[in-house]
mmCIF file of C-alpha atoms in Angstrom:
data_model
loop_
_atom_site.group_PDB
_atom_site.id
_atom_site.type_symbol
_atom_site.label_atom_id
_atom_site.label_comp_id
_atom_site.label_asym_id
_atom_site.label_seq_id
_atom_site.Cartn_x
_atom_site.Cartn_y
_atom_site.Cartn_z
ATOM 1 C CA UNK U 11 26.049 -60.984 -179.814
ATOM 2 C CA UNK U 12 28.937 -57.893 -179.051
ATOM 3 C CA UNK U 13 24.860 -56.625 -184.310
ATOM 4 C CA UNK U 14 25.618 -55.656 -198.292
ATOM 5 C CA UNK U 15 27.042 -52.330 -197.978
ATOM 6 C CA UNK U 16 25.836 -50.348 -194.897
ATOM 7 C CA UNK U 17 23.878 -47.349 -195.830
ATOM 8 C CA UNK U 18 24.741 -44.971 -193.214
ATOM 9 C CA UNK U 19 21.629 -42.590 -194.485
ATOM 10 C CA UNK U 20 19.348 -45.684 -193.419
ATOM 11 C CA UNK U 21 20.554 -47.324 -190.566
ATOM 12 C CA UNK U 22 19.342 -44.962 -187.922
ATOM 13 C CA UNK U 23 15.869 -46.133 -187.105
ATOM 14 C CA UNK U 24 13.579 -43.159 -185.330
ATOM 15 C CA UNK U 25 12.114 -43.669 -181.631
ATOM 16 C CA UNK U 26 9.102 -45.169 -183.128
ATOM 17 C CA UNK U 27 10.350 -47.454 -185.530
ATOM 18 C CA UNK U 28 10.081 -51.137 -185.895
ATOM 19 C CA UNK U 29 12.771 -53.521 -186.568
ATOM 20 C CA UNK U 30 12.679 -56.527 -188.789
ATOM 21 C CA UNK U 31 15.631 -58.719 -188.001
ATOM 22 C CA UNK U 32 16.493 -61.967 -189.731
ATOM 23 C CA UNK U 33 18.672 -64.691 -188.294
ATOM 24 C CA UNK U 34 20.457 -66.564 -190.832
ATOM 25 C CA UNK U 35 22.865 -69.348 -190.400
ATOM 26 C CA UNK U 36 25.502 -68.708 -192.847
ATOM 27 C CA UNK U 37 27.734 -65.796 -193.668
ATOM 28 C CA UNK U 38 26.249 -63.070 -196.186
ATOM 29 C CA UNK U 39 29.286 -60.948 -197.299
ATOM 30 C CA UNK U 40 29.021 -57.431 -196.448
ATOM 31 C CA UNK U 41 29.259 -56.474 -199.983
ATOM 32 C CA UNK U 42 26.289 -58.496 -201.350
ATOM 33 C CA UNK U 43 23.516 -55.925 -202.643
ATOM 34 C CA UNK U 44 19.771 -56.432 -200.905
ATOM 35 C CA UNK U 45 17.445 -55.077 -203.194
ATOM 36 C CA UNK U 46 14.796 -53.905 -200.266
ATOM 37 C CA UNK U 47 13.871 -50.021 -199.996
ATOM 38 C CA UNK U 48 13.929 -50.480 -195.976
ATOM 39 C CA UNK U 49 17.226 -52.340 -195.822
ATOM 40 C CA UNK U 50 19.176 -50.912 -192.977
ATOM 41 C CA UNK U 51 22.271 -53.301 -192.346
ATOM 42 C CA UNK U 52 24.072 -56.500 -192.399
ATOM 43 C CA UNK U 53 25.324 -57.777 -188.779
ATOM 44 C CA UNK U 54 27.825 -60.648 -189.480
ATOM 45 C CA UNK U 55 28.471 -62.707 -186.397
ATOM 46 C CA UNK U 56 31.003 -65.959 -186.314
ATOM 47 C CA UNK U 57 29.099 -68.051 -188.798
ATOM 48 C CA UNK U 58 25.680 -66.408 -188.714
ATOM 49 C CA UNK U 59 24.311 -63.042 -189.952
ATOM 50 C CA UNK U 60 21.635 -60.802 -189.209
ATOM 51 C CA UNK U 61 19.910 -58.702 -191.661
ATOM 52 C CA UNK U 62 17.857 -55.592 -190.292
ATOM 53 C CA UNK U 63 15.038 -53.909 -192.296
ATOM 54 C CA UNK U 64 12.830 -51.551 -191.297
ATOM 55 C CA UNK U 65 9.893 -53.366 -192.594
ATOM 56 C CA UNK U 66 8.986 -57.069 -193.639
ATOM 57 C CA UNK U 67 11.107 -58.415 -196.241
ATOM 58 C CA UNK U 68 10.312 -62.053 -196.143
ATOM 59 C CA UNK U 69 10.545 -62.055 -200.130
ATOM 60 C CA UNK U 70 13.839 -60.537 -200.437
ATOM 61 C CA UNK U 71 15.307 -62.889 -197.620
ATOM 62 C CA UNK U 72 13.647 -65.730 -199.283
ATOM 63 C CA UNK U 73 15.669 -65.176 -202.603
ATOM 64 C CA UNK U 74 18.537 -64.636 -200.827
ATOM 65 C CA UNK U 75 18.759 -67.698 -199.290
ATOM 66 C CA UNK U 76 17.690 -69.467 -202.309
ATOM 67 C CA UNK U 77 20.487 -68.350 -204.268
ATOM 68 C CA UNK U 78 23.054 -69.523 -201.679
ATOM 69 C CA UNK U 79 22.486 -73.034 -200.645
ATOM 70 C CA UNK U 80 24.917 -72.633 -197.473
ATOM 71 C CA UNK U 81 22.355 -70.235 -195.908
ATOM 72 C CA UNK U 82 19.441 -71.391 -193.688
ATOM 73 C CA UNK U 83 16.744 -68.829 -192.243
ATOM 74 C CA UNK U 84 16.652 -69.484 -188.144
ATOM 75 C CA UNK U 85 14.197 -67.026 -186.900
ATOM 76 C CA UNK U 86 12.748 -63.568 -187.570
ATOM 77 C CA UNK U 87 12.401 -61.162 -184.688
ATOM 78 C CA UNK U 88 10.240 -58.279 -185.077
ATOM 79 C CA UNK U 89 10.586 -55.700 -182.254
ATOM 80 C CA UNK U 90 11.109 -51.627 -181.778
ATOM 81 C CA UNK U 91 14.439 -50.039 -181.803
ATOM 82 C CA UNK U 92 14.236 -49.311 -178.213
ATOM 83 C CA UNK U 93 13.310 -52.922 -177.554
ATOM 84 C CA UNK U 94 16.413 -54.279 -179.345
ATOM 85 C CA UNK U 95 18.821 -51.750 -177.681
ATOM 86 C CA UNK U 96 17.690 -52.793 -174.061
ATOM 87 C CA UNK U 97 16.016 -49.206 -173.643
ATOM 88 C CA UNK U 98 16.156 -45.730 -174.508
ATOM 89 C CA UNK U 99 18.880 -44.552 -173.496
ATOM 90 C CA UNK U 100 18.846 -40.946 -171.682
ATOM 91 C CA UNK U 101 21.742 -38.723 -171.166
ATOM 92 C CA UNK U 102 23.930 -39.644 -168.145
ATOM 93 C CA UNK U 103 27.324 -38.580 -166.733
ATOM 94 C CA UNK U 104 30.081 -40.537 -165.992
ATOM 95 C CA UNK U 105 32.680 -38.046 -164.142
ATOM 96 C CA UNK U 106 33.224 -34.935 -165.777
ATOM 97 C CA UNK U 107 31.697 -36.341 -169.157
ATOM 98 C CA UNK U 108 27.889 -36.131 -170.240
ATOM 99 C CA UNK U 109 27.030 -38.354 -172.773
ATOM 100 C CA UNK U 110 24.044 -37.452 -175.008
ATOM 101 C CA UNK U 111 22.794 -40.425 -177.093
ATOM 102 C CA UNK U 112 20.719 -39.424 -179.946
ATOM 103 C CA UNK U 113 19.114 -40.938 -183.055
ATOM 104 C CA UNK U 114 19.661 -39.651 -186.726
ATOM 105 C CA UNK U 115 18.046 -37.035 -187.920
ATOM 106 C CA UNK U 116 17.692 -35.476 -184.178
ATOM 107 C CA UNK U 117 21.042 -34.648 -182.885
ATOM 108 C CA UNK U 118 21.318 -32.768 -179.700
ATOM 109 C CA UNK U 119 21.442 -28.866 -180.633
ATOM 110 C CA UNK U 120 24.907 -27.153 -181.073
ATOM 111 C CA UNK U 121 28.051 -28.937 -181.192
ATOM 112 C CA UNK U 122 29.492 -31.144 -178.360
ATOM 113 C CA UNK U 123 31.483 -29.156 -175.970
ATOM 114 C CA UNK U 124 34.798 -30.420 -174.408
ATOM 115 C CA UNK U 125 33.060 -32.609 -171.814
ATOM 116 C CA UNK U 126 30.361 -33.824 -173.575
ATOM 117 C CA UNK U 127 29.804 -36.977 -176.267
ATOM 118 C CA UNK U 128 27.534 -37.161 -179.087
ATOM 119 C CA UNK U 129 26.148 -40.615 -179.859
ATOM 120 C CA UNK U 130 24.384 -42.177 -182.865
ATOM 121 C CA UNK U 131 23.919 -46.074 -181.828
ATOM 122 C CA UNK U 132 22.003 -46.707 -184.867
ATOM 123 C CA UNK U 133 21.286 -50.700 -184.706
ATOM 124 C CA UNK U 134 24.723 -51.180 -182.813
ATOM 125 C CA UNK U 135 24.972 -52.241 -178.922
ATOM 126 C CA UNK U 136 26.424 -49.746 -176.904
ATOM 127 C CA UNK U 137 23.999 -46.346 -176.568
ATOM 128 C CA UNK U 138 25.638 -46.646 -172.951
ATOM 129 C CA UNK U 139 22.482 -48.174 -171.333
ATOM 130 C CA UNK U 140 24.638 -51.284 -170.009
ATOM 131 C CA UNK U 141 26.069 -50.917 -166.388
ATOM 132 C CA UNK U 142 29.569 -52.396 -167.984
ATOM 133 C CA UNK U 143 29.744 -49.535 -170.016
ATOM 134 C CA UNK U 144 28.864 -47.087 -167.666
ATOM 135 C CA UNK U 145 31.160 -48.576 -165.009
ATOM 136 C CA UNK U 146 34.282 -48.489 -167.755
ATOM 137 C CA UNK U 147 33.671 -44.837 -168.562
ATOM 138 C CA UNK U 148 33.528 -43.782 -164.468
ATOM 139 C CA UNK U 149 37.038 -45.820 -164.382
ATOM 140 C CA UNK U 150 38.465 -44.047 -167.144
ATOM 141 C CA UNK U 151 37.336 -40.867 -165.455
ATOM 142 C CA UNK U 152 38.758 -41.790 -162.411
ATOM 143 C CA UNK U 153 42.123 -42.097 -163.857
ATOM 144 C CA UNK U 154 42.330 -38.409 -164.349
ATOM 145 C CA UNK U 155 45.285 -36.623 -165.301
ATOM 146 C CA UNK U 156 47.254 -40.000 -165.417
ATOM 147 C CA UNK U 157 45.094 -40.571 -168.674
ATOM 148 C CA UNK U 158 46.579 -37.568 -170.234
ATOM 149 C CA UNK U 159 48.814 -38.171 -173.323
ATOM 150 C CA UNK U 160 48.198 -42.075 -173.001
ATOM 151 C CA UNK U 161 47.434 -44.518 -176.214
ATOM 152 C CA UNK U 162 44.484 -46.600 -175.327
ATOM 153 C CA UNK U 163 43.265 -49.622 -176.900
ATOM 154 C CA UNK U 164 39.071 -49.979 -176.950
ATOM 155 C CA UNK U 165 38.645 -53.655 -177.879
ATOM 156 C CA UNK U 166 35.090 -54.623 -179.061
ATOM 157 C CA UNK U 167 34.578 -50.858 -179.369
ATOM 158 C CA UNK U 168 30.835 -50.991 -180.694
ATOM 159 C CA UNK U 169 29.448 -47.703 -181.132
ATOM 160 C CA UNK U 170 32.996 -46.439 -179.711
ATOM 161 C CA UNK U 171 31.886 -44.750 -176.824
ATOM 162 C CA UNK U 172 34.682 -45.890 -174.329
ATOM 163 C CA UNK U 173 36.923 -44.790 -177.228
ATOM 164 C CA UNK U 174 35.633 -41.488 -177.016
ATOM 165 C CA UNK U 175 35.380 -41.153 -173.675
ATOM 166 C CA UNK U 176 39.055 -42.068 -173.459
ATOM 167 C CA UNK U 177 39.559 -39.298 -175.903
ATOM 168 C CA UNK U 178 37.781 -36.520 -174.439
ATOM 169 C CA UNK U 179 39.677 -37.052 -171.198
ATOM 170 C CA UNK U 180 42.823 -36.819 -172.550
ATOM 171 C CA UNK U 181 44.079 -39.597 -174.303
ATOM 172 C CA UNK U 182 46.432 -39.072 -177.198
ATOM 173 C CA UNK U 183 45.478 -41.856 -179.590
ATOM 174 C CA UNK U 184 42.678 -44.615 -179.397
ATOM 175 C CA UNK U 185 42.984 -47.502 -181.284
ATOM 176 C CA UNK U 186 39.254 -48.940 -181.491
ATOM 177 C CA UNK U 187 38.721 -52.402 -182.659
ATOM 178 C CA UNK U 188 35.924 -54.558 -183.343
ATOM 179 C CA UNK U 189 34.950 -57.557 -185.360
ATOM 180 C CA UNK U 190 32.096 -56.390 -186.877
ATOM 181 C CA UNK U 191 32.000 -53.981 -190.167
ATOM 182 C CA UNK U 192 28.774 -52.416 -188.677
ATOM 183 C CA UNK U 193 30.232 -51.653 -185.236
ATOM 184 C CA UNK U 194 33.637 -50.307 -186.891
ATOM 185 C CA UNK U 195 31.540 -48.072 -189.323
ATOM 186 C CA UNK U 196 29.407 -46.283 -186.670
ATOM 187 C CA UNK U 197 32.375 -45.731 -184.254
ATOM 188 C CA UNK U 198 34.053 -43.827 -187.192
ATOM 189 C CA UNK U 199 31.015 -41.735 -187.454
ATOM 190 C CA UNK U 200 30.831 -40.899 -184.041
ATOM 191 C CA UNK U 201 34.551 -40.219 -183.818
ATOM 192 C CA UNK U 202 33.464 -37.748 -186.762
ATOM 193 C CA UNK U 203 30.450 -36.138 -184.949
ATOM 194 C CA UNK U 204 32.419 -35.358 -181.809
ATOM 195 C CA UNK U 205 35.163 -33.953 -183.839
ATOM 196 C CA UNK U 206 37.643 -36.855 -182.626
ATOM 197 C CA UNK U 207 38.466 -38.517 -185.898
ATOM 198 C CA UNK U 208 41.985 -37.113 -185.235
ATOM 199 C CA UNK U 209 42.649 -38.877 -182.103
ATOM 200 C CA UNK U 210 40.532 -42.626 -182.878
ATOM 201 C CA UNK U 211 41.631 -45.269 -185.537
ATOM 202 C CA UNK U 212 38.560 -47.590 -185.818
ATOM 203 C CA UNK U 213 39.546 -50.841 -187.415
ATOM 204 C CA UNK U 214 38.158 -54.291 -187.915
ATOM 205 C CA UNK U 215 39.743 -57.393 -186.249
ATOM 206 C CA UNK U 216 40.013 -59.695 -183.477
ATOM 207 C CA UNK U 217 40.563 -58.378 -180.232
ATOM 208 C CA UNK U 218 42.979 -60.899 -178.934
ATOM 209 C CA UNK U 219 45.075 -60.279 -182.226
ATOM 210 C CA UNK U 220 44.693 -56.504 -181.975
ATOM 211 C CA UNK U 221 45.936 -56.721 -178.701
ATOM 212 C CA UNK U 222 49.569 -56.939 -179.803
ATOM 213 C CA UNK U 223 49.836 -53.701 -180.820
ATOM 214 C CA UNK U 224 51.515 -50.887 -178.423
ATOM 215 C CA UNK U 225 49.289 -49.269 -176.022
ATOM 216 C CA UNK U 226 49.443 -47.734 -172.516
ATOM 217 C CA UNK U 227 46.006 -48.996 -171.419
ATOM 218 C CA UNK U 228 43.929 -51.799 -172.758
ATOM 219 C CA UNK U 229 39.891 -51.224 -172.901
ATOM 220 C CA UNK U 230 38.026 -54.339 -173.116
ATOM 221 C CA UNK U 231 34.474 -54.499 -172.769
ATOM 222 C CA UNK U 232 33.693 -58.185 -174.165
ATOM 223 C CA UNK U 233 31.990 -61.579 -173.777
ATOM 224 C CA UNK U 234 34.017 -63.942 -171.480
ATOM 225 C CA UNK U 235 34.353 -66.403 -174.263
ATOM 226 C CA UNK U 236 37.250 -63.907 -176.045
ATOM 227 C CA UNK U 237 38.186 -62.264 -172.590
ATOM 228 C CA UNK U 238 39.444 -66.055 -171.403
ATOM 229 C CA UNK U 239 41.907 -65.826 -174.346
ATOM 230 C CA UNK U 240 42.732 -62.290 -174.306
ATOM 231 C CA UNK U 241 44.034 -62.049 -171.050
ATOM 232 C CA UNK U 242 46.609 -65.031 -171.533
ATOM 233 C CA UNK U 243 47.762 -63.511 -174.854
ATOM 234 C CA UNK U 244 51.245 -62.414 -175.738
ATOM 235 C CA UNK U 245 50.242 -58.911 -176.368
ATOM 236 C CA UNK U 246 48.110 -58.462 -173.611
ATOM 237 C CA UNK U 247 50.743 -59.913 -170.844
ATOM 238 C CA UNK U 248 53.212 -57.286 -172.535
ATOM 239 C CA UNK U 249 50.524 -54.295 -171.033
ATOM 240 C CA UNK U 250 50.781 -52.432 -167.554
ATOM 241 C CA UNK U 251 47.372 -51.601 -166.979
ATOM 242 C CA UNK U 252 44.031 -52.523 -168.219
ATOM 243 C CA UNK U 253 40.256 -52.175 -167.879
ATOM 244 C CA UNK U 254 38.189 -55.073 -167.980
ATOM 245 C CA UNK U 255 33.970 -55.754 -168.029
ATOM 246 C CA UNK U 256 31.365 -58.007 -169.455
ATOM 247 C CA UNK U 257 31.848 -60.374 -167.099
ATOM 248 C CA UNK U 258 29.464 -62.167 -165.102
ATOM 249 C CA UNK U 259 30.116 -63.364 -161.570
ATOM 250 C CA UNK U 260 31.390 -66.800 -162.112
ATOM 251 C CA UNK U 261 33.522 -65.514 -165.032
ATOM 252 C CA UNK U 262 34.636 -62.720 -163.173
ATOM 253 C CA UNK U 263 36.449 -65.099 -160.271
ATOM 254 C CA UNK U 264 38.266 -66.764 -163.023
ATOM 255 C CA UNK U 265 39.606 -63.863 -165.081
ATOM 256 C CA UNK U 266 40.513 -62.450 -161.449
ATOM 257 C CA UNK U 267 42.286 -65.660 -160.348
ATOM 258 C CA UNK U 268 44.028 -65.410 -164.052
ATOM 259 C CA UNK U 269 45.427 -61.918 -164.082
ATOM 260 C CA UNK U 270 46.672 -62.212 -160.410
ATOM 261 C CA UNK U 271 48.592 -65.417 -161.173
ATOM 262 C CA UNK U 272 50.314 -63.527 -164.408
ATOM 263 C CA UNK U 273 51.272 -60.511 -162.011
ATOM 264 C CA UNK U 274 48.438 -57.871 -162.001
ATOM 265 C CA UNK U 275 47.135 -56.480 -159.061
ATOM 266 C CA UNK U 276 43.449 -55.258 -158.761
ATOM 267 C CA UNK U 277 43.203 -51.484 -158.732
ATOM 268 C CA UNK U 278 39.529 -51.351 -158.745
ATOM 269 C CA UNK U 279 36.704 -54.092 -159.088
ATOM 270 C CA UNK U 280 32.895 -53.062 -159.418
ATOM 271 C CA UNK U 281 29.818 -55.273 -159.372
ATOM 272 C CA UNK U 282 27.157 -53.554 -161.095
ATOM 273 C CA UNK U 283 23.437 -54.398 -159.667
ATOM 274 C CA UNK U 284 25.830 -57.281 -158.067
ATOM 275 C CA UNK U 285 25.888 -59.005 -161.807
ATOM 276 C CA UNK U 286 28.084 -57.227 -163.823
ATOM 277 C CA UNK U 287 31.737 -57.416 -162.942
ATOM 278 C CA UNK U 288 34.419 -54.514 -164.119
ATOM 279 C CA UNK U 289 37.960 -54.434 -163.184
ATOM 280 C CA UNK U 290 41.013 -52.012 -163.347
ATOM 281 C CA UNK U 291 44.176 -53.935 -162.891
ATOM 282 C CA UNK U 292 47.658 -52.854 -163.170
ATOM 283 C CA UNK U 293 51.014 -54.734 -163.000
ATOM 284 C CA UNK U 294 52.982 -55.714 -160.138
#
């Protein structure tokens, strides 16, 4: 899952907070009101909806489903915020950058420095703990001065971490794209926290459609089901350079074969833990 109007004052659980996640078949529009004091947000994924609450909301969810016959409750998941995110991310470095994940209400002291990124993931994936994210950041850092002044697309931006990293490393303009409203909103907030709103435009859309926009570099840390369509799209084929990640071993082999057949060469290939693969490819 690359998770009613999103309430940014509530949707950032504290370290010890529990999450109650309702998995619903069918789409609940983000503008639908949800009358619950601990409602955190609405995550729409294709034809499914995930509703997040800070306390049980069985009756509220039951009422929403009764009003809309096309909706079906599939399951309820009870977990901590850290379990949802896959662990409590600690500060880490990627090249010259230091990323400092934090929770709403407990940001690091002071303002982020020129080589720092303050990151509030909320309930959106992308706190930097996943190896594909850190590997993409490292490859961006390896580009060094070559990234300065470039235009970048961050497709499947999540929390906006890769867009933030590109901006800190000297990219002039970054288009951060995600299909999910929650991710777009979170990216906008993180850009503002880091003083980078002037460099990052966060929009809702499909990666394989938005790749048609002009850019010097495409960064995509996304599922294979999207990647396989992205790399054969006309927009991608017009690009000269890309960092691609989110691929398991078998998937990575298929993508690499496709890229080489289309005239790209692999400038770098990393396999984190022997499982997750990341490519830096260039035209010619």
